[in-house]
Amino acid sequence: RHAMPDAMSSPPDASTQLPPRYDAAAVQEAVARVWEQERAFHAEPTDPGEPFCIVIPPPNVTGALHLGHALNNTIQDILVRRARMQGKNAVWIPGTDHAGISTQAVVDKRLQAEGKPSLKDYKKLEAEGKNGREQFVALVQAWKDEYEARILGQLRAMGCSCDFERTAFTMDEKRARGVREAFFRLFKDGLIYRGKRLVNWDPATQTALSDDEVENEEVDGHFYYLRYPLDSGSGSLAADPDHRLAAGATPEYVTVATTRPETMLGDTAVAINPKDPRAAELRGRFVRLPIVNRLIPIIEDDYVVMADPDSEDAKAKYATGFLKVTPAHDPNDWEIGQRHDLPVINVFAPDATISDQHGWPREDFEQGGAAQFLGLDRYEARRAIVAWFRENNLLEDVKPYRHSVGHSYRSHVPIEPYLSDQWYVAVKKPIPWMANGGVVEGTDVPKNSLAGLALTALRGSGSLAAVPAPGDSEHRLAAGATSELSFVPDRYAKTFRQWHENIRDWCISRQLWWGHRFPVWHKRLELADKEQGFEFFWSDFDEVMEGTIADAAIVVRETSSGRQLSAEDVFGTNDEGAHLRFKGIVDVFTSDRRSDSYTANASQDPDVLDTWFSSALWPMSTLGWPDESAISNLKSPLNVWNPTDVLCTAREIITLWVSRMVMFNRYMRGHPDERREGTSNVERRTSNAEMPETEEARSPALDVGRSKFDLGRNFCNTLWNAGRFVIGSIAQVVPAQNPEPLPYGRGSEPTIIDRWILSRLARTVQAANEALDEYRFDRYATACYDFFWRDFCDWYVEASKPAMRQGGDAAIQTAHVLATCLDISLRLMHPMIPFATERLWWALNDVMPARGIPGRFELAPAERCIRAKWPQFDEKMDTLTSQGAERVVERLQEIVQAIRTVRTENKVEPRRTVHVTIRYPANVAHHLAANKATVELWAGCEIVEMGESAAEPAGSAKTTAAGCEIFVADIADPAA
RNA sequence: GGGCCGUUAGCUCAGUUGGCCAGAGCGCCUGCCUUACAAGCAGGAUGUCGCAGGUUCAAGUCCUGCACGGCCCACCA
């Protein structure tokens, strides 16, 4: 009566439009086109909904995306798609990272492999004033363009719902502006300084590295025991500069133990622990450094470990009690040197060969034999020097020793502690405009320092109010902002905390060409400029600057007479005085409005910034910072979406990246406004059952093998086919257009099977949401899989067939249940299987635009799955659950499985119907009777008799299940 | 040296606050092209839950120690 005849006679068979085998590429293409046309991934800050933002950890442009990226990006896509469906104003910002040292190294390696001019050659050109740098950077740029395009193509191919209109690159012009602005602000606050210090030097790439870019590796080395002859007199160096041991005299000596004998050329003292019994005797005496003949003092420092051959401690065990002190080539010795005001003698060139061109005084070559080692690399020098000591009877012993040595995380060569001028960010220094809140409990980290900001960002650590700087419009955002940084799993919060408690100043300069060049110009002034060059403080800035403070130009000067500005001169404070040794003039420009006349005679600092400096700004710079429009407009992307909601990254990057991002975000935004910079750990949350679609729909663009993705591929196909079938079946029983929802079987109660599948559906919604709320993607996937494949396809769809064929009210009733299950399944699985669910969604819309269980449960219609309302487990959803129905159907399933087992065991042909007799207890009688036909269908049998006292047929096989005795007759093949 | 994580079926892994016969996928065995699906369906085999103790009525699950594997941190001459 309900237009059924029409529907049956002209079935708008949607299934015919859907090919029987899931063609991932075709579906993907069709769906992607529609999404693109409709700008489905695009969001504007003015859109309705609670803001939700994820920034992609920008992949390095060193190469194409790999499996790890696919996984991480899939996780992010699941989160952002769900948020979008939840009605949030969700955006996912894509982009790439210039990855300074890595990319430069990769390109250089490629050039070398191709036999083309490489970095070395361009360096030569540059030295000759022939634009070598420019040419090399252009080559890297070309590489970057190629891989950036490839990476973005891969993201699209995977179905990542990034807002590609907001694609960013860490070194594009907008991000470069952010870098200059950040540098300016830090500099202005006295948080950036230049210092001559021992840095982690990579002799292969010839750049400094931050502490975090150094990897320790165990290596087999040796302890060399070197004898340093004692100076026989107790006089001073000045008193007897030419003192040498008399030939043939019995040498008195001290023995030092070292793993790096080659550094002895730069020794400037021998240290002994003041508690050492020998200390008193040696007080005030000197040793004559072999080879170079330098007279160096014996000093006392309690850093020195006293010798103890029986000690468990390797250091004490191997120690002699005497420590050679080489301030230029060992971090500890540097510290000792600082304490005792020792000379610093650098005997290495930047490539770690012995050199007299980098601070080794001429005097050392006037006597002794140091010159013979010049030009040797550090390992050749080691062998040669050990040989020298052996020949001169000064080598006491050599012991094998396994110890850890720092290696460059890029070139993998051992790090050389190397003295050089570098730029630093003072991470523990109080930020001038921020209220002094004391130190973070149990640490020496001031709360109002960068490290302090990171520590107080952690959930439960309390927050610190900012003191607004006059005229800085950002600070009004501070009101009511809370600090909420948490980690998933939360144990990584500990890593984060410990790292910041022990943090040291961040070396941000790199001697590379590929990167953000320091916005700093050096220039020496002529004497005529003297008055102009001297006196200024921050309050005077407008006078000495080119332009106004709005131009963001800082000028720091010294005179040509060589007087260096102290920190006090520049900043009105002497906090970092020891390290502030500016050479020449330092101009910092953060805008492009610096005048040519000003930079005409100046040279830009050749260094580039640590790649993490620009990465640290990513959550701001991708959202428009530092544009005035972004900062002042409350509805700008920056103010709506920063701080971002969740960050998905690898754990090893917590210190390199996450830390700096938190510091910068909180510092630059001017207040503790991090909301939830959650970090979901990728590895931890990974399992094979996790990403069913990784292969087919998400990673054809990736060069990976197929084996690991069978489950996902198979599931996609099952989803496709089941969807196709359900949609086709529905089309058979409902009119082509159903402007009004069909009644649910008019007056009939839902069957127990219907109630069961709807209950399972609701439970799945609940489980999936709980899993996603905890970032348990594996559970989310498993819940969806179990429901859709196991419950829905294996059991319900089979059980629905008779009713659907039968037509009439039963068919309509069943169609509603089928449609509801498919509808919610598609919504629920869309974040993980975006393409297939979207395509099926359209087909389902074609045959049945209004869905739900009429009068009981409505579903909000949507044209596109990507924007369909996300299924939440709420009170309404809860009305679908039924423990009773689930229990009953479980029993029926047990009975069916038992019958199937009997069939298989007895080799009954699958198509043959067997006759079954069931003897059941009273409590299942009703349910079994009511579902007799379904059990028969599922088990492929005919139930000839059932009851509490059903008779056992002769010649039947017996089994038990769910408290029933089941007899299966007709086991033997009648034809046999 | 300090810390963290892992050790469950041939392989990759789930096992929530300790509770009935320890699970999934892949692989393997048997039978099926049953009109959504062979990228599938039905059935099946496979585990001293790293080792040794302990707590408990009950331990893969909690405690202690050990072994192996992996990761992080540290200024070890």
PDB file of C-alpha atoms in Angstrom, chain A residues 17 100 197 337 388 794 802 857:
ATOM      1  CA  GLN A  17      26.214   2.404  -9.805  1.00  0.00           C
ATOM      2  CA  GLY A 100      68.341  22.930   7.753  1.00  0.00           C
ATOM      3  CA  ARG A 197      81.843  29.146  24.247  1.00  0.00           C
ATOM      4  CA  GLY A 337      89.460  26.867  33.158  1.00  0.00           C
ATOM      5  CA  TRP A 388     105.803  10.283  20.516  1.00  0.00           C
ATOM      6  CA  ASP A 794      27.929 -11.984   9.486  1.00  0.00           C
ATOM      7  CA  PRO A 802      13.932 -13.157   4.228  1.00  0.00           C
ATOM      8  CA  PHE A 857      15.244   7.358  16.916  1.00  0.00           C
TER       9      PHE A 857
END
